[in-house]
């Protein structure tokens, strides 16, 4: 059970959260300007490091806010 | 089988209460035991030599161990609530316990597990696992250091008493997880035989694993004969339960601990005829006997004996350590794997009272020079009936990794998790490969540490408590009808009269809506209130069509897609004021749509002035549908102009309905003239009664979800999640008209522009009618070419049936997703269900009133 540090509510059990995947994948400013490869990259391609990873979480069972944390995908260590 | 003769010593046994005798029954044989015994110690005391049989060989098997390492003594409990695959060495006895021995495999209970299960959450700064000397010392140290709450979890029936620490007995930690989370199973009333258990969810600041030792056997031909036991286990039966495991024993060991065990056995009156030590070059080479050992062959000669007590090593139990992410390393000092790098940044540590070896133990596993014949009766895992010959075959087949050998031979995959076989097999493999054991390594351990009933994991969340049940304020008025689960909601399926089948009721209800008037509780539709200056901007992005231009008082249908262009929801949204909008969603999708809207608003468009509020439970809604609905609404809301001109389709207004504040909308999910009346939730039952009363002169007919589905399917209104599956675009559904070309962007627009989204042979929503006009089409049927050979491999699949109904206006019909469907209308295909083909004709999706002539009534 991961303990996720919500910046608004404090540390809580993982079961209160939804996972949002890799952080920093912005919706493109002009989707129409992208070719199919670039658009597919936005839709589907995500980093999957065995290392520190900046990822999004949403505290759905409480404040419902989105935030990012750094988590080491091997040790599960978390840095707010 | 030897008859039950008591091996109970006249006194002794730290765990048994000799003042409390109980009787247990094993395969019809009654055995005398005491409270505190395990089923295994009771079997041993009763002289039951055979405790199980090989899963494949059927060979008789005897008791080997005393705890979780036991490979053979697995039973089916048939008394009380019953339980399959129970390990006799960890099952406490109680009066009336009845079990059957097994051959390595239990039987699922044919009934619901009625055992009482519960869950408890505990939090402590320090959690110590294990109540032995190392655990007690660690707990005392934590208390003295003032570390806060100290919790000790002990699997023994009586836990130590430590001032300042909470010590919980009868508790097995079954998993050590990330961030200091432990999951444990506590037996609550084992002596009384209730079998009740509690799941402990333990959040620890730090964890000390003081989980003690495990004993490892050595392998030799004929080592699975009843009477061959682990030496320390044999001695512990004397100490804990006052039971003598044999009368004439050979002890064979690779470390000093075996000699201590021999002394304990001798002190209990066992005639120890030989103590052999691998370090002196003595090796067991074979055994004799039938259902009990009679003789032992060794390099030092042969001995008459009914007990062969073997000990290869006593090493730390490291399973929880590896659950938590810790690594292990080979230690020559204990001839076993020991904890190495601590997991989770030092949150986990371990404590072990250690081995007291005076002479270095030998890492000895099995003689290397056994013949093939001998190897075939040298069992490395008696629980899985796997032998040295199996491992030799695996290596000959080219396998090198200990994990691959495990999967090839199934060694270590049994319910005992290979406690006796894991390191033994790794040692044998290392010898065969000529590699050091430290490099071969041990197989990984995964939670749970011991088998855990599913019912315990669910605890109280079973039956009606497994998921919340939601009902509308109107529920009492419709609860007599057969219910259908729609998400968490209970909705009436149809309202059959006493002499009517469900199908007949649906036909009657459909006819009422198509020719007169019907009423339905529509309160479960998701409702999301949107407020702010920028709601129109948000809706223009999340819906494929244009919303910002919607006038106050108007309603618009919208389709929602993900960025990949696939449909995720649809529904109508009404504009209540310049800044207030009310969105409706598919019943089962309300929470997901709210999540989606909030995610876009919070992560991509935080500059937009929009606030979302779920209002599903705020409103009770009754749909009034059918050509006579206008007359009924005129009675209910006499102040309103409900004429076709005065109350246009897709408009709404505030109104007083039967004296209640209400919102009236002209929307239709059936193609007929229809209204929806929404009132504050608590007026729901009153609204239902008022509509029924006002509609009575028009023969108003309550209808359920199945009728609603037939009516909407005849109009080809899709149900998201039923007619779509995450691979369907709006254009596939025939909703291409709802894709805005004017808007620069909406979520999904770029994906809709992909070549693949425009392919003419994509799966389109079409209608199906049975060729004979009468056969029912099964939902989920695969569509194949008419007359296709169903024995061919593969049969080309052209599509599948998404919705099917017994009785539309023209008999049975269905909706389907079909490759290039819009170009196949008129073709004949087979809808195949369970290999039975039903010939069907492909039709246009809309099978009723394709001109939309009935929308304003007739």
JSON list of C-alpha atoms in Angstrom, two decimals, chain B residues 465-628:
[
{"chain": "B", "resi": 465, "resn": "UNK", "atom": "CA", "xyz": [-22.48, -5.02, 1.45]},
{"chain": "B", "resi": 466, "resn": "UNK", "atom": "CA", "xyz": [-20.18, -5.93, -1.45]},
{"chain": "B", "resi": 467, "resn": "UNK", "atom": "CA", "xyz": [-21.09, -2.74, -3.30]},
{"chain": "B", "resi": 468, "resn": "UNK", "atom": "CA", "xyz": [-23.34, 0.16, -2.34]},
{"chain": "B", "resi": 469, "resn": "UNK", "atom": "CA", "xyz": [-26.94, -0.31, -3.50]},
{"chain": "B", "resi": 470, "resn": "UNK", "atom": "CA", "xyz": [-28.49, 2.90, -4.77]},
{"chain": "B", "resi": 471, "resn": "UNK", "atom": "CA", "xyz": [-32.22, 3.40, -5.09]},
{"chain": "B", "resi": 472, "resn": "UNK", "atom": "CA", "xyz": [-34.15, 6.50, -6.10]},
{"chain": "B", "resi": 473, "resn": "UNK", "atom": "CA", "xyz": [-36.73, 8.28, -3.92]},
{"chain": "B", "resi": 474, "resn": "UNK", "atom": "CA", "xyz": [-39.33, 6.66, -6.19]},
{"chain": "B", "resi": 475, "resn": "UNK", "atom": "CA", "xyz": [-38.05, 3.15, -5.43]},
{"chain": "B", "resi": 476, "resn": "UNK", "atom": "CA", "xyz": [-40.85, 2.23, -2.99]},
{"chain": "B", "resi": 477, "resn": "UNK", "atom": "CA", "xyz": [-43.41, 2.83, -5.76]},
{"chain": "B", "resi": 478, "resn": "UNK", "atom": "CA", "xyz": [-41.69, 0.43, -8.17]},
{"chain": "B", "resi": 479, "resn": "UNK", "atom": "CA", "xyz": [-39.98, -2.04, -5.83]},
{"chain": "B", "resi": 480, "resn": "UNK", "atom": "CA", "xyz": [-42.54, -4.76, -6.58]},
{"chain": "B", "resi": 481, "resn": "UNK", "atom": "CA", "xyz": [-41.13, -5.10, -10.10]},
{"chain": "B", "resi": 482, "resn": "UNK", "atom": "CA", "xyz": [-38.22, -7.40, -10.99]},
{"chain": "B", "resi": 483, "resn": "UNK", "atom": "CA", "xyz": [-35.10, -5.29, -10.67]},
{"chain": "B", "resi": 484, "resn": "UNK", "atom": "CA", "xyz": [-32.12, -4.87, -12.93]},
{"chain": "B", "resi": 485, "resn": "UNK", "atom": "CA", "xyz": [-28.70, -3.72, -11.71]},
{"chain": "B", "resi": 486, "resn": "UNK", "atom": "CA", "xyz": [-27.56, -0.66, -13.65]},
{"chain": "B", "resi": 487, "resn": "UNK", "atom": "CA", "xyz": [-24.22, 0.36, -12.19]},
{"chain": "B", "resi": 488, "resn": "UNK", "atom": "CA", "xyz": [-24.96, 0.55, -8.48]},
{"chain": "B", "resi": 489, "resn": "UNK", "atom": "CA", "xyz": [-28.61, 1.38, -9.10]},
{"chain": "B", "resi": 490, "resn": "UNK", "atom": "CA", "xyz": [-31.61, -0.91, -8.78]},
{"chain": "B", "resi": 491, "resn": "UNK", "atom": "CA", "xyz": [-34.00, -0.17, -11.65]},
{"chain": "B", "resi": 492, "resn": "UNK", "atom": "CA", "xyz": [-37.26, -1.93, -12.52]},
{"chain": "B", "resi": 493, "resn": "UNK", "atom": "CA", "xyz": [-36.80, -4.15, -15.59]},
{"chain": "B", "resi": 494, "resn": "UNK", "atom": "CA", "xyz": [-40.50, -4.26, -16.47]},
{"chain": "B", "resi": 495, "resn": "UNK", "atom": "CA", "xyz": [-43.82, -4.40, -14.65]},
{"chain": "B", "resi": 496, "resn": "UNK", "atom": "CA", "xyz": [-45.37, -7.81, -15.44]},
{"chain": "B", "resi": 497, "resn": "UNK", "atom": "CA", "xyz": [-48.89, -8.44, -14.18]},
{"chain": "B", "resi": 498, "resn": "UNK", "atom": "CA", "xyz": [-49.56, -11.72, -12.38]},
{"chain": "B", "resi": 499, "resn": "UNK", "atom": "CA", "xyz": [-50.50, -13.59, -15.53]},
{"chain": "B", "resi": 500, "resn": "UNK", "atom": "CA", "xyz": [-47.84, -12.09, -17.77]},
{"chain": "B", "resi": 501, "resn": "UNK", "atom": "CA", "xyz": [-44.31, -13.17, -18.68]},
{"chain": "B", "resi": 502, "resn": "UNK", "atom": "CA", "xyz": [-41.51, -10.59, -18.69]},
{"chain": "B", "resi": 503, "resn": "UNK", "atom": "CA", "xyz": [-41.46, -10.61, -22.52]},
{"chain": "B", "resi": 504, "resn": "UNK", "atom": "CA", "xyz": [-45.21, -10.07, -22.66]},
{"chain": "B", "resi": 505, "resn": "UNK", "atom": "CA", "xyz": [-44.95, -7.18, -20.20]},
{"chain": "B", "resi": 506, "resn": "UNK", "atom": "CA", "xyz": [-42.28, -5.52, -22.34]},
{"chain": "B", "resi": 507, "resn": "UNK", "atom": "CA", "xyz": [-44.47, -5.87, -25.46]},
{"chain": "B", "resi": 508, "resn": "UNK", "atom": "CA", "xyz": [-47.44, -4.34, -23.60]},
{"chain": "B", "resi": 509, "resn": "UNK", "atom": "CA", "xyz": [-45.35, -1.48, -22.20]},
{"chain": "B", "resi": 510, "resn": "UNK", "atom": "CA", "xyz": [-43.84, -0.71, -25.62]},
{"chain": "B", "resi": 511, "resn": "UNK", "atom": "CA", "xyz": [-47.29, -0.63, -27.18]},
{"chain": "B", "resi": 512, "resn": "UNK", "atom": "CA", "xyz": [-48.50, 1.76, -24.47]},
{"chain": "B", "resi": 513, "resn": "UNK", "atom": "CA", "xyz": [-45.68, 4.23, -25.19]},
{"chain": "B", "resi": 514, "resn": "UNK", "atom": "CA", "xyz": [-46.05, 3.94, -28.97]},
{"chain": "B", "resi": 515, "resn": "UNK", "atom": "CA", "xyz": [-49.86, 4.35, -28.94]},
{"chain": "B", "resi": 516, "resn": "UNK", "atom": "CA", "xyz": [-50.82, 5.97, -25.62]},
{"chain": "B", "resi": 517, "resn": "UNK", "atom": "CA", "xyz": [-48.61, 7.04, -22.76]},
{"chain": "B", "resi": 518, "resn": "UNK", "atom": "CA", "xyz": [-46.11, 5.49, -20.37]},
{"chain": "B", "resi": 519, "resn": "UNK", "atom": "CA", "xyz": [-44.17, 6.68, -17.35]},
{"chain": "B", "resi": 520, "resn": "UNK", "atom": "CA", "xyz": [-40.70, 5.76, -16.12]},
{"chain": "B", "resi": 521, "resn": "UNK", "atom": "CA", "xyz": [-38.46, 6.63, -13.19]},
{"chain": "B", "resi": 522, "resn": "UNK", "atom": "CA", "xyz": [-35.54, 8.36, -14.93]},
{"chain": "B", "resi": 523, "resn": "UNK", "atom": "CA", "xyz": [-33.88, 9.66, -11.74]},
{"chain": "B", "resi": 524, "resn": "UNK", "atom": "CA", "xyz": [-30.76, 7.54, -12.12]},
{"chain": "B", "resi": 525, "resn": "UNK", "atom": "CA", "xyz": [-29.43, 9.42, -15.14]},
{"chain": "B", "resi": 526, "resn": "UNK", "atom": "CA", "xyz": [-26.29, 11.25, -14.08]},
{"chain": "B", "resi": 527, "resn": "UNK", "atom": "CA", "xyz": [-26.79, 14.98, -13.48]},
{"chain": "B", "resi": 528, "resn": "UNK", "atom": "CA", "xyz": [-23.83, 17.39, -13.32]},
{"chain": "B", "resi": 529, "resn": "UNK", "atom": "CA", "xyz": [-24.46, 21.05, -12.63]},
{"chain": "B", "resi": 530, "resn": "UNK", "atom": "CA", "xyz": [-21.97, 23.36, -14.34]},
{"chain": "B", "resi": 531, "resn": "UNK", "atom": "CA", "xyz": [-21.64, 26.98, -13.26]},
{"chain": "B", "resi": 532, "resn": "UNK", "atom": "CA", "xyz": [-19.39, 29.75, -14.48]},
{"chain": "B", "resi": 533, "resn": "UNK", "atom": "CA", "xyz": [-18.71, 32.22, -17.25]},
{"chain": "B", "resi": 534, "resn": "UNK", "atom": "CA", "xyz": [-16.77, 29.65, -19.34]},
{"chain": "B", "resi": 535, "resn": "UNK", "atom": "CA", "xyz": [-19.07, 26.60, -19.31]},
{"chain": "B", "resi": 536, "resn": "UNK", "atom": "CA", "xyz": [-19.74, 27.05, -23.02]},
{"chain": "B", "resi": 537, "resn": "UNK", "atom": "CA", "xyz": [-16.00, 27.00, -23.76]},
{"chain": "B", "resi": 538, "resn": "UNK", "atom": "CA", "xyz": [-15.59, 23.78, -21.75]},
{"chain": "B", "resi": 539, "resn": "UNK", "atom": "CA", "xyz": [-18.54, 22.09, -23.45]},
{"chain": "B", "resi": 540, "resn": "UNK", "atom": "CA", "xyz": [-17.27, 23.11, -26.89]},
{"chain": "B", "resi": 541, "resn": "UNK", "atom": "CA", "xyz": [-14.09, 21.15, -26.05]},
{"chain": "B", "resi": 542, "resn": "UNK", "atom": "CA", "xyz": [-15.56, 18.06, -24.35]},
{"chain": "B", "resi": 543, "resn": "UNK", "atom": "CA", "xyz": [-18.51, 17.60, -26.70]},
{"chain": "B", "resi": 544, "resn": "UNK", "atom": "CA", "xyz": [-17.92, 17.02, -30.40]},
{"chain": "B", "resi": 545, "resn": "UNK", "atom": "CA", "xyz": [-20.64, 19.45, -31.41]},
{"chain": "B", "resi": 546, "resn": "UNK", "atom": "CA", "xyz": [-21.18, 23.15, -30.69]},
{"chain": "B", "resi": 547, "resn": "UNK", "atom": "CA", "xyz": [-22.65, 24.14, -27.30]},
{"chain": "B", "resi": 548, "resn": "UNK", "atom": "CA", "xyz": [-21.58, 27.71, -26.57]},
{"chain": "B", "resi": 549, "resn": "UNK", "atom": "CA", "xyz": [-24.30, 29.02, -28.84]},
{"chain": "B", "resi": 550, "resn": "UNK", "atom": "CA", "xyz": [-27.08, 27.17, -26.99]},
{"chain": "B", "resi": 551, "resn": "UNK", "atom": "CA", "xyz": [-29.75, 29.66, -25.85]},
{"chain": "B", "resi": 552, "resn": "UNK", "atom": "CA", "xyz": [-31.06, 29.74, -22.29]},
{"chain": "B", "resi": 553, "resn": "UNK", "atom": "CA", "xyz": [-34.09, 27.45, -22.18]},
{"chain": "B", "resi": 554, "resn": "UNK", "atom": "CA", "xyz": [-32.78, 25.09, -24.84]},
{"chain": "B", "resi": 555, "resn": "UNK", "atom": "CA", "xyz": [-31.51, 21.51, -24.63]},
{"chain": "B", "resi": 556, "resn": "UNK", "atom": "CA", "xyz": [-28.87, 19.90, -26.86]},
{"chain": "B", "resi": 557, "resn": "UNK", "atom": "CA", "xyz": [-27.69, 16.34, -27.36]},
{"chain": "B", "resi": 558, "resn": "UNK", "atom": "CA", "xyz": [-23.94, 15.86, -27.25]},
{"chain": "B", "resi": 559, "resn": "UNK", "atom": "CA", "xyz": [-21.37, 13.13, -27.78]},
{"chain": "B", "resi": 560, "resn": "UNK", "atom": "CA", "xyz": [-18.24, 13.03, -25.65]},
{"chain": "B", "resi": 561, "resn": "UNK", "atom": "CA", "xyz": [-14.97, 11.43, -26.79]},
{"chain": "B", "resi": 562, "resn": "UNK", "atom": "CA", "xyz": [-11.57, 10.75, -25.35]},
{"chain": "B", "resi": 563, "resn": "UNK", "atom": "CA", "xyz": [-8.48, 12.26, -26.99]},
{"chain": "B", "resi": 564, "resn": "UNK", "atom": "CA", "xyz": [-8.24, 8.99, -28.97]},
{"chain": "B", "resi": 565, "resn": "UNK", "atom": "CA", "xyz": [-11.55, 9.90, -30.66]},
{"chain": "B", "resi": 566, "resn": "UNK", "atom": "CA", "xyz": [-13.54, 7.03, -29.16]},
{"chain": "B", "resi": 567, "resn": "UNK", "atom": "CA", "xyz": [-16.97, 7.65, -27.63]},
{"chain": "B", "resi": 568, "resn": "UNK", "atom": "CA", "xyz": [-16.95, 7.79, -23.82]},
{"chain": "B", "resi": 569, "resn": "UNK", "atom": "CA", "xyz": [-20.43, 9.19, -23.12]},
{"chain": "B", "resi": 570, "resn": "UNK", "atom": "CA", "xyz": [-23.45, 10.92, -24.55]},
{"chain": "B", "resi": 571, "resn": "UNK", "atom": "CA", "xyz": [-26.45, 12.77, -23.21]},
{"chain": "B", "resi": 572, "resn": "UNK", "atom": "CA", "xyz": [-28.35, 16.02, -23.22]},
{"chain": "B", "resi": 573, "resn": "UNK", "atom": "CA", "xyz": [-27.28, 19.28, -21.63]},
{"chain": "B", "resi": 574, "resn": "UNK", "atom": "CA", "xyz": [-29.65, 22.14, -20.89]},
{"chain": "B", "resi": 575, "resn": "UNK", "atom": "CA", "xyz": [-28.79, 25.78, -20.38]},
{"chain": "B", "resi": 576, "resn": "UNK", "atom": "CA", "xyz": [-30.53, 27.06, -17.25]},
{"chain": "B", "resi": 577, "resn": "UNK", "atom": "CA", "xyz": [-29.15, 30.63, -17.32]},
{"chain": "B", "resi": 578, "resn": "UNK", "atom": "CA", "xyz": [-26.25, 32.58, -18.79]},
{"chain": "B", "resi": 579, "resn": "UNK", "atom": "CA", "xyz": [-23.91, 30.85, -16.33]},
{"chain": "B", "resi": 580, "resn": "UNK", "atom": "CA", "xyz": [-25.78, 27.70, -15.24]},
{"chain": "B", "resi": 581, "resn": "UNK", "atom": "CA", "xyz": [-26.00, 24.47, -17.21]},
{"chain": "B", "resi": 582, "resn": "UNK", "atom": "CA", "xyz": [-27.18, 20.97, -16.34]},
{"chain": "B", "resi": 583, "resn": "UNK", "atom": "CA", "xyz": [-25.52, 18.01, -18.05]},
{"chain": "B", "resi": 584, "resn": "UNK", "atom": "CA", "xyz": [-27.03, 14.54, -18.06]},
{"chain": "B", "resi": 585, "resn": "UNK", "atom": "CA", "xyz": [-24.85, 11.45, -18.42]},
{"chain": "B", "resi": 586, "resn": "UNK", "atom": "CA", "xyz": [-25.33, 7.74, -18.94]},
{"chain": "B", "resi": 587, "resn": "UNK", "atom": "CA", "xyz": [-26.52, 6.20, -15.63]},
{"chain": "B", "resi": 588, "resn": "UNK", "atom": "CA", "xyz": [-23.43, 4.07, -15.06]},
{"chain": "B", "resi": 589, "resn": "UNK", "atom": "CA", "xyz": [-21.04, 6.78, -16.22]},
{"chain": "B", "resi": 590, "resn": "UNK", "atom": "CA", "xyz": [-21.89, 9.77, -14.02]},
{"chain": "B", "resi": 591, "resn": "UNK", "atom": "CA", "xyz": [-18.85, 9.57, -11.75]},
{"chain": "B", "resi": 592, "resn": "UNK", "atom": "CA", "xyz": [-16.45, 8.92, -14.63]},
{"chain": "B", "resi": 593, "resn": "UNK", "atom": "CA", "xyz": [-17.76, 11.91, -16.60]},
{"chain": "B", "resi": 594, "resn": "UNK", "atom": "CA", "xyz": [-17.43, 14.18, -13.57]},
{"chain": "B", "resi": 595, "resn": "UNK", "atom": "CA", "xyz": [-13.85, 12.91, -13.14]},
{"chain": "B", "resi": 596, "resn": "UNK", "atom": "CA", "xyz": [-13.11, 13.62, -16.80]},
{"chain": "B", "resi": 597, "resn": "UNK", "atom": "CA", "xyz": [-14.53, 17.15, -16.70]},
{"chain": "B", "resi": 598, "resn": "UNK", "atom": "CA", "xyz": [-12.62, 17.98, -13.52]},
{"chain": "B", "resi": 599, "resn": "UNK", "atom": "CA", "xyz": [-9.40, 16.52, -14.88]},
{"chain": "B", "resi": 600, "resn": "UNK", "atom": "CA", "xyz": [-9.54, 18.72, -17.98]},
{"chain": "B", "resi": 601, "resn": "UNK", "atom": "CA", "xyz": [-10.45, 21.77, -15.88]},
{"chain": "B", "resi": 602, "resn": "UNK", "atom": "CA", "xyz": [-7.78, 21.22, -13.23]},
{"chain": "B", "resi": 603, "resn": "UNK", "atom": "CA", "xyz": [-4.89, 20.02, -15.36]},
{"chain": "B", "resi": 604, "resn": "UNK", "atom": "CA", "xyz": [-5.26, 21.62, -18.80]},
{"chain": "B", "resi": 605, "resn": "UNK", "atom": "CA", "xyz": [-7.66, 24.56, -18.58]},
{"chain": "B", "resi": 606, "resn": "UNK", "atom": "CA", "xyz": [-7.39, 25.95, -15.03]},
{"chain": "B", "resi": 607, "resn": "UNK", "atom": "CA", "xyz": [-8.03, 29.43, -16.47]},
{"chain": "B", "resi": 608, "resn": "UNK", "atom": "CA", "xyz": [-11.64, 28.51, -17.29]},
{"chain": "B", "resi": 609, "resn": "UNK", "atom": "CA", "xyz": [-14.32, 29.73, -14.89]},
{"chain": "B", "resi": 610, "resn": "UNK", "atom": "CA", "xyz": [-16.31, 26.52, -14.40]},
{"chain": "B", "resi": 611, "resn": "UNK", "atom": "CA", "xyz": [-17.38, 24.67, -11.24]},
{"chain": "B", "resi": 612, "resn": "UNK", "atom": "CA", "xyz": [-18.83, 21.14, -11.44]},
{"chain": "B", "resi": 613, "resn": "UNK", "atom": "CA", "xyz": [-21.26, 19.69, -8.92]},
{"chain": "B", "resi": 614, "resn": "UNK", "atom": "CA", "xyz": [-22.75, 16.23, -9.02]},
{"chain": "B", "resi": 615, "resn": "UNK", "atom": "CA", "xyz": [-26.51, 16.58, -8.70]},
{"chain": "B", "resi": 616, "resn": "UNK", "atom": "CA", "xyz": [-27.62, 13.06, -9.57]},
{"chain": "B", "resi": 617, "resn": "UNK", "atom": "CA", "xyz": [-29.10, 12.54, -6.11]},
{"chain": "B", "resi": 618, "resn": "UNK", "atom": "CA", "xyz": [-30.66, 16.02, -5.99]},
{"chain": "B", "resi": 619, "resn": "UNK", "atom": "CA", "xyz": [-33.40, 15.36, -8.51]},
{"chain": "B", "resi": 620, "resn": "UNK", "atom": "CA", "xyz": [-36.23, 12.92, -8.95]},
{"chain": "B", "resi": 621, "resn": "UNK", "atom": "CA", "xyz": [-37.20, 12.61, -12.59]},
{"chain": "B", "resi": 622, "resn": "UNK", "atom": "CA", "xyz": [-40.20, 10.97, -14.21]},
{"chain": "B", "resi": 623, "resn": "UNK", "atom": "CA", "xyz": [-40.26, 10.51, -17.97]},
{"chain": "B", "resi": 624, "resn": "UNK", "atom": "CA", "xyz": [-43.74, 10.72, -19.52]},
{"chain": "B", "resi": 625, "resn": "UNK", "atom": "CA", "xyz": [-43.62, 9.32, -23.05]},
{"chain": "B", "resi": 626, "resn": "UNK", "atom": "CA", "xyz": [-46.13, 8.64, -25.78]},
{"chain": "B", "resi": 627, "resn": "UNK", "atom": "CA", "xyz": [-48.61, 10.42, -28.04]},
{"chain": "B", "resi": 628, "resn": "UNK", "atom": "CA", "xyz": [-50.87, 11.17, -25.04]}
]
